[in-house]
Coordinates of C-alpha atoms in Angstrom, one line a residue:
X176 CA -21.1 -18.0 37.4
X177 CA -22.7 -15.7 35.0
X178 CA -21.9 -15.0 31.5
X179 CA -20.2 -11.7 31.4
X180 CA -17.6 -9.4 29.5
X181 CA -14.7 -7.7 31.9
X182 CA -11.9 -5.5 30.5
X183 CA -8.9 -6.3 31.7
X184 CA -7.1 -3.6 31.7
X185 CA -8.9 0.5 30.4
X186 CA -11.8 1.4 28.4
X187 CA -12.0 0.7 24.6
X188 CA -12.0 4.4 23.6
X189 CA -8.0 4.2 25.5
X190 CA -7.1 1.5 23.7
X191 CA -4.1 3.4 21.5
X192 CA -2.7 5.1 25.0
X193 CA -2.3 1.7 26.3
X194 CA -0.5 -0.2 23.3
X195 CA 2.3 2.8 24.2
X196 CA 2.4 2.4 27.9
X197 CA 2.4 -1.2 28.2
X198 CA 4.8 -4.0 27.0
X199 CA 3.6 -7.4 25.5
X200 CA 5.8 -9.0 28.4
X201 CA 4.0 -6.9 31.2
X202 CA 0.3 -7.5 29.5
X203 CA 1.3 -11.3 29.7
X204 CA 2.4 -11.0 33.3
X205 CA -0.6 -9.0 34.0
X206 CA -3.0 -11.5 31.9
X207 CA -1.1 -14.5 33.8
X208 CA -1.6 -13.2 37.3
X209 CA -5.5 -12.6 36.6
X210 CA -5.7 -16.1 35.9
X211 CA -4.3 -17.6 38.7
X212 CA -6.4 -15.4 41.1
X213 CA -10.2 -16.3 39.4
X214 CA -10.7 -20.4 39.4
X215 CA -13.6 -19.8 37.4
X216 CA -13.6 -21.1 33.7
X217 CA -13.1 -18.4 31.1
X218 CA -12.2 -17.6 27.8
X219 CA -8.9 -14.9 27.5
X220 CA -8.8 -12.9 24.0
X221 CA -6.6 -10.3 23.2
X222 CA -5.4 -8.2 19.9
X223 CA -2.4 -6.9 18.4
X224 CA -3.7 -3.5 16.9
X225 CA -6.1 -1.8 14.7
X226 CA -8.0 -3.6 12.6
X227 CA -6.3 -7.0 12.6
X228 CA -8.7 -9.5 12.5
X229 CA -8.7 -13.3 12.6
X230 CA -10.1 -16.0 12.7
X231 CA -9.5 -19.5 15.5
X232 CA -10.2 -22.6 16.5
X233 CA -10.0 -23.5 19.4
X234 CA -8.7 -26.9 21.5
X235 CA -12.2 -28.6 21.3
X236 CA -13.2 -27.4 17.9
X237 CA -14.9 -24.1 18.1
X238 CA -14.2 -21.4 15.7
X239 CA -14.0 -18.2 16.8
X240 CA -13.6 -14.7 14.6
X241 CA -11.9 -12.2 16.6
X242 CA -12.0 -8.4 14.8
X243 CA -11.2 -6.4 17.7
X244 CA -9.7 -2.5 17.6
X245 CA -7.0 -2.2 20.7
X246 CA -4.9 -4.1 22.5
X247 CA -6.4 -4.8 26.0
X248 CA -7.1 -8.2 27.0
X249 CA -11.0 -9.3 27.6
X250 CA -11.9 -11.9 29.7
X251 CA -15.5 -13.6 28.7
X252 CA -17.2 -16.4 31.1
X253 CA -18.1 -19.1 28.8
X254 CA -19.4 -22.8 29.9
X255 CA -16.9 -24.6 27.9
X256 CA -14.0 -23.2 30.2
X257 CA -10.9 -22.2 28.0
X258 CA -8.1 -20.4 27.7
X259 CA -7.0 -18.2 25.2
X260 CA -4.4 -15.9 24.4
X261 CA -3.4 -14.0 21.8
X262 CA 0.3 -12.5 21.6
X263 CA -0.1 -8.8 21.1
X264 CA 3.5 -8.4 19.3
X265 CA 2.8 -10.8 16.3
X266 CA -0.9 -11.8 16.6
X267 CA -0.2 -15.3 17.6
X268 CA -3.1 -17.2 19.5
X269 CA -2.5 -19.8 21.9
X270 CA -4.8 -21.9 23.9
X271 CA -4.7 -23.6 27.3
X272 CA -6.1 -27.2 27.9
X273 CA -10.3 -26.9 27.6
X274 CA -9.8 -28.2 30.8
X275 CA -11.8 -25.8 33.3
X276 CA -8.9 -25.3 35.7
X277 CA -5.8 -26.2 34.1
X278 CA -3.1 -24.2 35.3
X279 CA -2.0 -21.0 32.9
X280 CA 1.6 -22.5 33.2
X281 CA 1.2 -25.0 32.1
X282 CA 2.4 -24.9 28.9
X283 CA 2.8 -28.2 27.6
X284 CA -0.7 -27.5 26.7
X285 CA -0.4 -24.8 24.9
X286 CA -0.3 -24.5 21.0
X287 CA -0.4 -22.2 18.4
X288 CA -3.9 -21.5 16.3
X289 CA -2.7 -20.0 12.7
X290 CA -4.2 -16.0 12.7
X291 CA -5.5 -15.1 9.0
X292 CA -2.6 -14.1 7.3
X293 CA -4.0 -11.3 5.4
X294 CA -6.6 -9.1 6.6
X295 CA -8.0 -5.7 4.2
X296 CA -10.2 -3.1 5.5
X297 CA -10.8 0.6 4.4
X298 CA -9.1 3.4 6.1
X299 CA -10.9 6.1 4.5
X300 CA -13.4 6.7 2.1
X301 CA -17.1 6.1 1.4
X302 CA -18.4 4.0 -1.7
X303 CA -21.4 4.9 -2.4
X304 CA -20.1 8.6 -2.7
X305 CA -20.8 11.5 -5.4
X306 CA -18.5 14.3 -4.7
X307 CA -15.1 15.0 -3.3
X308 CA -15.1 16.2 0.3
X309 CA -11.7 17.2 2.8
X310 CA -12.3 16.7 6.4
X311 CA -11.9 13.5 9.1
X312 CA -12.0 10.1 8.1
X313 CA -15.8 10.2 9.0
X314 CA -16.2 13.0 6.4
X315 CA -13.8 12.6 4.1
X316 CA -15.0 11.4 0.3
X317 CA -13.1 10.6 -2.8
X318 CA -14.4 9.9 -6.2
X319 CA -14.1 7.0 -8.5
X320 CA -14.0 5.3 -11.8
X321 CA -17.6 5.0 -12.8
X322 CA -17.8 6.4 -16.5
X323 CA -14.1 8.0 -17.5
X324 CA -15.6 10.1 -20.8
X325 CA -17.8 12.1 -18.5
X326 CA -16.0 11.4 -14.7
X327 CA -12.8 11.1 -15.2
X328 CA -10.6 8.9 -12.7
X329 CA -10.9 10.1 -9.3
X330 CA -9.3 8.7 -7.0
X331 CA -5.8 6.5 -8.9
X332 CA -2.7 6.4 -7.1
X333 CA -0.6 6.9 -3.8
X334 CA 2.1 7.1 -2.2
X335 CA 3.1 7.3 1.4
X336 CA 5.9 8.9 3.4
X337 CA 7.9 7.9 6.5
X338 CA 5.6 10.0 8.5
X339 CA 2.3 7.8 7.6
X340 CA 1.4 10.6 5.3
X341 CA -0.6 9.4 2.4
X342 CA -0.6 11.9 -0.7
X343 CA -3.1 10.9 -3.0
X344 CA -3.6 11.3 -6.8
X345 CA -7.6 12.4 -7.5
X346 CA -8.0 13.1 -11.2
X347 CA -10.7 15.3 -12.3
X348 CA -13.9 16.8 -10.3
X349 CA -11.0 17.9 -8.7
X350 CA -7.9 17.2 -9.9
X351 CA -5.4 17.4 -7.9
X352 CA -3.1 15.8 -5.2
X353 CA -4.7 15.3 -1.9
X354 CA -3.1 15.0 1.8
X355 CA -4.6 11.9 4.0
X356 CA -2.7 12.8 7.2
X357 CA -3.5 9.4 9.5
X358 CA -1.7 10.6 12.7
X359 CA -5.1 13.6 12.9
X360 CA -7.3 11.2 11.0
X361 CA -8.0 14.4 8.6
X362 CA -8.1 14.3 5.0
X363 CA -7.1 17.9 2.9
X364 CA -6.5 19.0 -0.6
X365 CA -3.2 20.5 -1.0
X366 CA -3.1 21.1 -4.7
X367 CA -6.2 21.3 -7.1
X368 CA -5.6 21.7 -10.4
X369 CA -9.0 21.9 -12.2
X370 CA -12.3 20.7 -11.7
X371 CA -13.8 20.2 -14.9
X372 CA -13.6 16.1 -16.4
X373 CA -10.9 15.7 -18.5
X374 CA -9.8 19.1 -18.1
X375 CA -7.0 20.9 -19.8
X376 CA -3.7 19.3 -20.4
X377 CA -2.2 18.9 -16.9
X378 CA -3.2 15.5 -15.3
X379 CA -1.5 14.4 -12.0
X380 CA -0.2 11.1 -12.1
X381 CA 1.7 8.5 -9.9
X382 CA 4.4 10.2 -7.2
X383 CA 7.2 9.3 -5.5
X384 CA 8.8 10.1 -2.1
X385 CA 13.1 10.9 -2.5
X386 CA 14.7 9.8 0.6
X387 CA 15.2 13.6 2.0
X388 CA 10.8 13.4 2.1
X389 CA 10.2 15.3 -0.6
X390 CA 7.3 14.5 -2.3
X391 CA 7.3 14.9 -6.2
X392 CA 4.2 14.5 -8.3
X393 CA 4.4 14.4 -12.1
X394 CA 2.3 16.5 -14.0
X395 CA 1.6 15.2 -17.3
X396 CA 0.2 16.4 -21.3
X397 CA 0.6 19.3 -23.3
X398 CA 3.1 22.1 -22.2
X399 CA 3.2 20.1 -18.9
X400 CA 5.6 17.4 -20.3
X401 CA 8.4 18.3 -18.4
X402 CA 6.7 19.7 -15.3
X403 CA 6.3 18.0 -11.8
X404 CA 5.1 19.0 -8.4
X405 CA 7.2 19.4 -5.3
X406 CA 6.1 18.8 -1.8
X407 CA 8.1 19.5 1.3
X408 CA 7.7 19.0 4.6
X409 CA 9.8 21.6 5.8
X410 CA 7.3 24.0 4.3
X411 CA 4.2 22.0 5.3
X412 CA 3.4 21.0 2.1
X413 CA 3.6 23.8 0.1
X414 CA 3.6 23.1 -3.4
X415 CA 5.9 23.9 -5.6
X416 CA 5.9 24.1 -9.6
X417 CA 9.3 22.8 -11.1
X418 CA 10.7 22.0 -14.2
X419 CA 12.9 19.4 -15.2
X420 CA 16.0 21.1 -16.4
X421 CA 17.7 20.5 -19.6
X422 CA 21.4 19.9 -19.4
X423 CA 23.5 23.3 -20.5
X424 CA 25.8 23.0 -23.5
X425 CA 28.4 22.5 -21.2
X426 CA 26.5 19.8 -19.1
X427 CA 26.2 17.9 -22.5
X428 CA 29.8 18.6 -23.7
X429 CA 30.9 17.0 -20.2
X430 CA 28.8 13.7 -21.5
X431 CA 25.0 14.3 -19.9
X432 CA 22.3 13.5 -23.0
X433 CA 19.6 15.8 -23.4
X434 CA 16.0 14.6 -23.3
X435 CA 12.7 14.5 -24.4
X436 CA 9.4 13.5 -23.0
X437 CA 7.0 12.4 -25.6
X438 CA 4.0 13.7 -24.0
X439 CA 3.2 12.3 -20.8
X440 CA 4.5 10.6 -18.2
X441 CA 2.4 9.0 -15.9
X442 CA 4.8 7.6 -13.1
X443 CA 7.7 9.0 -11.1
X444 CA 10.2 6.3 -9.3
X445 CA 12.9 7.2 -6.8
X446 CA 16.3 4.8 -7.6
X447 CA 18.1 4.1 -4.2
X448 CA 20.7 3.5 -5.9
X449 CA 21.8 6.7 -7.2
X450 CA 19.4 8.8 -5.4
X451 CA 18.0 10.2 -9.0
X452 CA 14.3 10.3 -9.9
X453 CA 13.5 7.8 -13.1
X454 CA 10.8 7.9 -15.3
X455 CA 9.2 6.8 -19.1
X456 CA 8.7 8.8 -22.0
X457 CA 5.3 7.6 -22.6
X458 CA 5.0 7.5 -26.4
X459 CA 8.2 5.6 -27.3
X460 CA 9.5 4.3 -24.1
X461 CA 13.1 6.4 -23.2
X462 CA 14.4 6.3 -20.0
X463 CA 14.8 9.8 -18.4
X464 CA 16.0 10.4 -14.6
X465 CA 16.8 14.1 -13.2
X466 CA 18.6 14.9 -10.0
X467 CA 15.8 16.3 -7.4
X468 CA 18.0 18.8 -5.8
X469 CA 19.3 20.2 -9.2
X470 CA 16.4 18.9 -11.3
X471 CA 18.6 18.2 -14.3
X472 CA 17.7 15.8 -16.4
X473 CA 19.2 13.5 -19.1
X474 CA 18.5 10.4 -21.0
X475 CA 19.6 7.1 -19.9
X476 CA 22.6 5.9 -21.7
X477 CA 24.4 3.2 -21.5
X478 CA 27.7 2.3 -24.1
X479 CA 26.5 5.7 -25.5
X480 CA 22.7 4.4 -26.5
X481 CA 19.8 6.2 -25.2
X482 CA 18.3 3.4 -23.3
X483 CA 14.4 2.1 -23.9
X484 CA 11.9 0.2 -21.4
X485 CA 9.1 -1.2 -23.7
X486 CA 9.0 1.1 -26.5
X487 CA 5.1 0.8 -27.5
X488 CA 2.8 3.8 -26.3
X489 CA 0.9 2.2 -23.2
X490 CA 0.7 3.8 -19.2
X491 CA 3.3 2.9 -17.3
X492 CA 4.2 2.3 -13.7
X493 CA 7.6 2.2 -12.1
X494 CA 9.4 1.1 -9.0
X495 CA 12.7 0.2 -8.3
X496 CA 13.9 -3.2 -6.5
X497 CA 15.1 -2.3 -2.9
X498 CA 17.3 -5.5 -2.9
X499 CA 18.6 -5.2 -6.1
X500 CA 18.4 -1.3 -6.4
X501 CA 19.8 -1.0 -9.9
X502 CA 16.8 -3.2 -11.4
X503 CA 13.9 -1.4 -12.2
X504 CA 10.6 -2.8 -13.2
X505 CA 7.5 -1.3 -15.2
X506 CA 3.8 -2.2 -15.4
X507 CA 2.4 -1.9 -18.7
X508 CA -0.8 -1.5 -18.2
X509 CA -2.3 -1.5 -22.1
X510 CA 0.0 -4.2 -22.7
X511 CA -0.8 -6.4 -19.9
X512 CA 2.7 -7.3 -18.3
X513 CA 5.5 -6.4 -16.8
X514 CA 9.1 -5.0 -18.0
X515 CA 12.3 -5.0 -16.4
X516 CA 15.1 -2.8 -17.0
X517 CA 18.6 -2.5 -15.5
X518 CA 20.3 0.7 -15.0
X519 CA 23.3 -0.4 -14.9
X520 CA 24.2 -3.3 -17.6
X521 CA 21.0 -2.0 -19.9
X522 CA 19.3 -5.5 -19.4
X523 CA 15.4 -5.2 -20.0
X524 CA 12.8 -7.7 -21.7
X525 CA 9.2 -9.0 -20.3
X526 CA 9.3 -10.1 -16.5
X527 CA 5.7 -11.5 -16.2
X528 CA 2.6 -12.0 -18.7
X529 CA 2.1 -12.0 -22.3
X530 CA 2.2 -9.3 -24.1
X531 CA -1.0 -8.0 -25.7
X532 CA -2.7 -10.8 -24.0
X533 CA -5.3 -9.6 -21.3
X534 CA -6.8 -12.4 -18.7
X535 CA -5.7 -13.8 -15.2
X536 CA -3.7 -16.7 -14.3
X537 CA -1.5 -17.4 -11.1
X538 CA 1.9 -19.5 -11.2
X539 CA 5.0 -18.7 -12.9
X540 CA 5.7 -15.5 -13.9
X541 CA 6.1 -16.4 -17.6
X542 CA 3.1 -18.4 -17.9
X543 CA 0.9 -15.9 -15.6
X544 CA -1.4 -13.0 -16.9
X545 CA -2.7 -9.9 -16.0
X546 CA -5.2 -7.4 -16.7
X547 CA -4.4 -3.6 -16.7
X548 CA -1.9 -3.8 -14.3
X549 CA -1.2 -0.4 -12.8
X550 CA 1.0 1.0 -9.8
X551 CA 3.1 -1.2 -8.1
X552 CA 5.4 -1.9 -4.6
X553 CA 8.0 -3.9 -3.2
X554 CA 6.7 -5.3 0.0
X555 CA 8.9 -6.4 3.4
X556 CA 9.0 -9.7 2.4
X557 CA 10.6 -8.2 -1.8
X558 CA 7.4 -9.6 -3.5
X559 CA 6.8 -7.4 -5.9
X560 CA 2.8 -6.3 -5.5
X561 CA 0.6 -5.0 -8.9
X562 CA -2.5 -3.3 -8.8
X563 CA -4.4 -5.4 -11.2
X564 CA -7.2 -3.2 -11.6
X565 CA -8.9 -4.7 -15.1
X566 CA -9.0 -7.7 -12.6
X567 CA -10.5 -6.7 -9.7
X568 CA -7.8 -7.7 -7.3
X569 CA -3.9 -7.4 -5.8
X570 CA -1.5 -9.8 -7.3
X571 CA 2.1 -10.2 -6.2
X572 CA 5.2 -12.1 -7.7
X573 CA 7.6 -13.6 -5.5
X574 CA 11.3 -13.9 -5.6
X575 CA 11.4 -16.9 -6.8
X576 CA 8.6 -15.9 -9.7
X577 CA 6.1 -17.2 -8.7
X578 CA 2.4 -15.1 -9.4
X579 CA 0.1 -15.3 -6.7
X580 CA -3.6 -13.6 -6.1
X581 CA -3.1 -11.8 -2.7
X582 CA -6.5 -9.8 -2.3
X583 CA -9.5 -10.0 -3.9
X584 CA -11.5 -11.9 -6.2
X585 CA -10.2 -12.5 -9.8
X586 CA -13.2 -10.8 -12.2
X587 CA -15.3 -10.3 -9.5
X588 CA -16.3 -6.3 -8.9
X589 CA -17.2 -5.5 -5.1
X590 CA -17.1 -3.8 -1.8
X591 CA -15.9 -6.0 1.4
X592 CA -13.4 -5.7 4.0
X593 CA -12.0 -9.1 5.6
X594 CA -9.5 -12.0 4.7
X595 CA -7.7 -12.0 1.2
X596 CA -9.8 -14.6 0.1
X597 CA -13.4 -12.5 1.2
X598 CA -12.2 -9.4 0.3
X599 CA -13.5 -7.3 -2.9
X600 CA -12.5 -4.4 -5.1
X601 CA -13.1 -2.5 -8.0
X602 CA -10.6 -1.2 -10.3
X603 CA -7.9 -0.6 -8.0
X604 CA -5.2 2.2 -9.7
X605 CA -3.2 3.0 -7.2
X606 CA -0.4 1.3 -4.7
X607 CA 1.5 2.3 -1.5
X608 CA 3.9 0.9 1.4
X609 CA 5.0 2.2 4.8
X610 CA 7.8 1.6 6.3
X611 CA 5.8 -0.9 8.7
X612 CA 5.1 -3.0 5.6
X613 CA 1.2 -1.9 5.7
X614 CA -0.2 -1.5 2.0
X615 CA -2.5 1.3 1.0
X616 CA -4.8 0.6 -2.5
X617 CA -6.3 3.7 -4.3
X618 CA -9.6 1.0 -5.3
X619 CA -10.7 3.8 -7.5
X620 CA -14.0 2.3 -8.4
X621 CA -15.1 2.0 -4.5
X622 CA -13.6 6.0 -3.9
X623 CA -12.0 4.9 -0.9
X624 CA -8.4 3.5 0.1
X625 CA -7.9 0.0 1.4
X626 CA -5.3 -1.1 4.1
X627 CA -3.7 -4.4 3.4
X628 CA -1.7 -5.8 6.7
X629 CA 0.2 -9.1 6.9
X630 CA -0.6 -10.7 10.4
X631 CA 2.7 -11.9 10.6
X632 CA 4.9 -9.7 8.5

């Protein structure tokens, strides 16, 4: 028989109306049945979703590299007569016999070909571009991290709500926070707030998302020490200027601690613990948190001391455990490591790297180092994941301590979509998670943002 291609099931362009209509155990039933009918030798592929890739080899040796975009099953003619099939629900390939006409039941024949475990590709965002631009995906441009004293940042950090909305940090030429709305595949600006490099004294920096959806960005320098941005939902995004209250004379006769931010900011984290909003005075290291429905704020105190996370003047990134949700941890991104800090007991010290001590080594957490580590996430699996953007790549620290490279090459500056190990950035600032366990990176020197998926989450 000839060599052809047949689609088992719809056209490619109807790929996402078919991953909702159709279950993984009626596509096997469906794929099954095909078989049975057509004695002719054949290949079967199929893929979970979007832009997972991977890579196989099959029963008698061949490697195959599988980067399809929907879930339908294809069926290719090929001399060598096997079977394949890949589970659509977790991206695990199996393969038949290379018998020509074994039977699909058979499935003492059948075993299970290891998917790449890791694939990164770019949702949105063009790297050779010069200029901001809102519009589709196809349109859409961000700007990056050439030359800071005349450029400014660009694109720097994320974070993403339980609707798939990204919101997106851009710092000068604009600044401002940006909407990357996946669901329309549309990119707008929803706040600018200046357009000149280095403008002015009101920087956005990295945001959080309380559990009610509200979006809150902090705003950060000058008069704007104390100011954050509000987005809501309910008001389709509309921001809002608001003002971290100080406590009343009452408040602080009741026992709340007034506050001060030293000048900036830089990083907002949402405590699911006792729903309050935490973040670091940036020039001598105090703990603040406010209540986002009141917006009072106070100092951290515990045994009636105003408590400090790393009191040396570096950019800091925050983000709470999820499994231990009074332990808070902090990149330091000028000092090269990472600080803990509990809320609760007061507990804090180094958590990973040297302090002062730039450079890149995996393994255990105390012996490992970074370089310019920025914003940071918990993934599904409670490693904690670092933008190591003076390194080029993604790191993550396990729960048992251990610090692994997870994307990217270690010193090396690029542009490549692919496995972990083929995959390149450039600076990346900025860090993200959805509730599906997908990572977004702001890789601020490539003006685009990444997806990282785990094949098997």
């Amino acid at each position: 028989m000839n060599k052809i291609l047949l689609l088992l099931f719809v056209p490619f362009v109807f790929c996402t109306a078919v991953s909702a209509q159709i279950t993984q155990k009626e596509a096997d039933a469906i794929v099954l049945e095909q078989m049975r009918q057509d004695t002719a030798s054949y290949t079967i592929y199929a893929k979970a979703d979007m832009q997972t890739g991977m890579t196989i080899t099959t029963a008698a040796g061949e490697i195959l590299e599988f980067d399809y975009s929907c879930w339908s099953y294809y069926i290719s003619y090929a001399d060598f007569g096997r079977y394949l099939i890949v589970n659509a629900s977790n991206g695990n390939l199996l393969a038949i016999n290379p018998k020509s006409n074994a039977a699909p039941e058979d499935l003492a024949e059948w075993r299970i070909v290891t998917p790449v475990s890791i694939i990164v590709t770019t949702l949105v965002g063009q790297s050779s571009a010069t200029e901001f631009n809102e519009g589709s995906f196809d349109e859409a441009t961000f700007l990056g991290f050439e030359n800071p004293a005349t450029v400014g940042a660009g694109l720097v950090y994320l974070t993403v709500d339980d609707q798939y909305n990204i919101f997106a940090c851009h710092q000068d030429n604009p600044s401002g926070i940006i909407l990357v709305d996946q669901k329309n595949e549309m990119v707008k600006m929803l706040l600018q707030t200046g357009g000149t490099p280095l403008s002015a004294n009101h920087r956005l920096s990295a945001p959080t998302v309380s559990t009610d959806g509200l979006v809150l960005v902090p705003a950060d320098g000058g008069d704007y020490a104390d100011v954050y941005w509000e987005f809501d939902p309910n008001t389709q995004w509309e921001p809002q200027t608001r003002n971290i209250l100080h406590p009343t004379a009452e408040q602080q006769a009741e026992g709340i601690t007034d506050f001060t931010i030293n000048l900036y900011k830089h990083s907002l984290a949402y405590c699911p613990y006792d729903g309050m909003i935490y973040l670091r005075s940036n020039r001598d290291g105090y703990l603040i948190k406010f209540d986002p429905v009141t917006r009072v704020g106070q100092s951290v105190v515990i045994n009636g001391v105003r408590q400090i996370c790393n009191s040396a003047n570096s950019d800091t990134y925050l983000v709470f455990d999820p499994i231990h949700p009074t332990r808070l941890y902090c990149s330091s991104s000028s000092q090269h490591c990472i600080h803990y800090f509990d809320i609760l007991t007061g507990e804090t010290g180094v958590y990973a790297g040297t302090v002062g001590q730039s450079g890149w080594r995996d393994g255990k957490k105390e012996n490992a180092l970074f370089y310019n580590p920025r914003q940071m996430v918990f993934d599904t699996k409670n490693n904690l994941v670092i933008a190591d953007a003076g390194n080029n790549c993604i790191r993550r620290i396990t729960p048992d301590g251990t610090v692994e490279t997870m994307a990217g090459t270690p010193g090396k500056k690029g542009y490549q979509d692919g496995s972990a190990e083929d995959a390149l950035f450039d600076n990346p600032w900025g860090l993200a998670i959805d509730k599906d366990g997908t990572i977004y990176v702001a890789d601020t020197g490539n003006h685009c943002i990444r997806k990282i998926r785990y094949n098997n989450p």
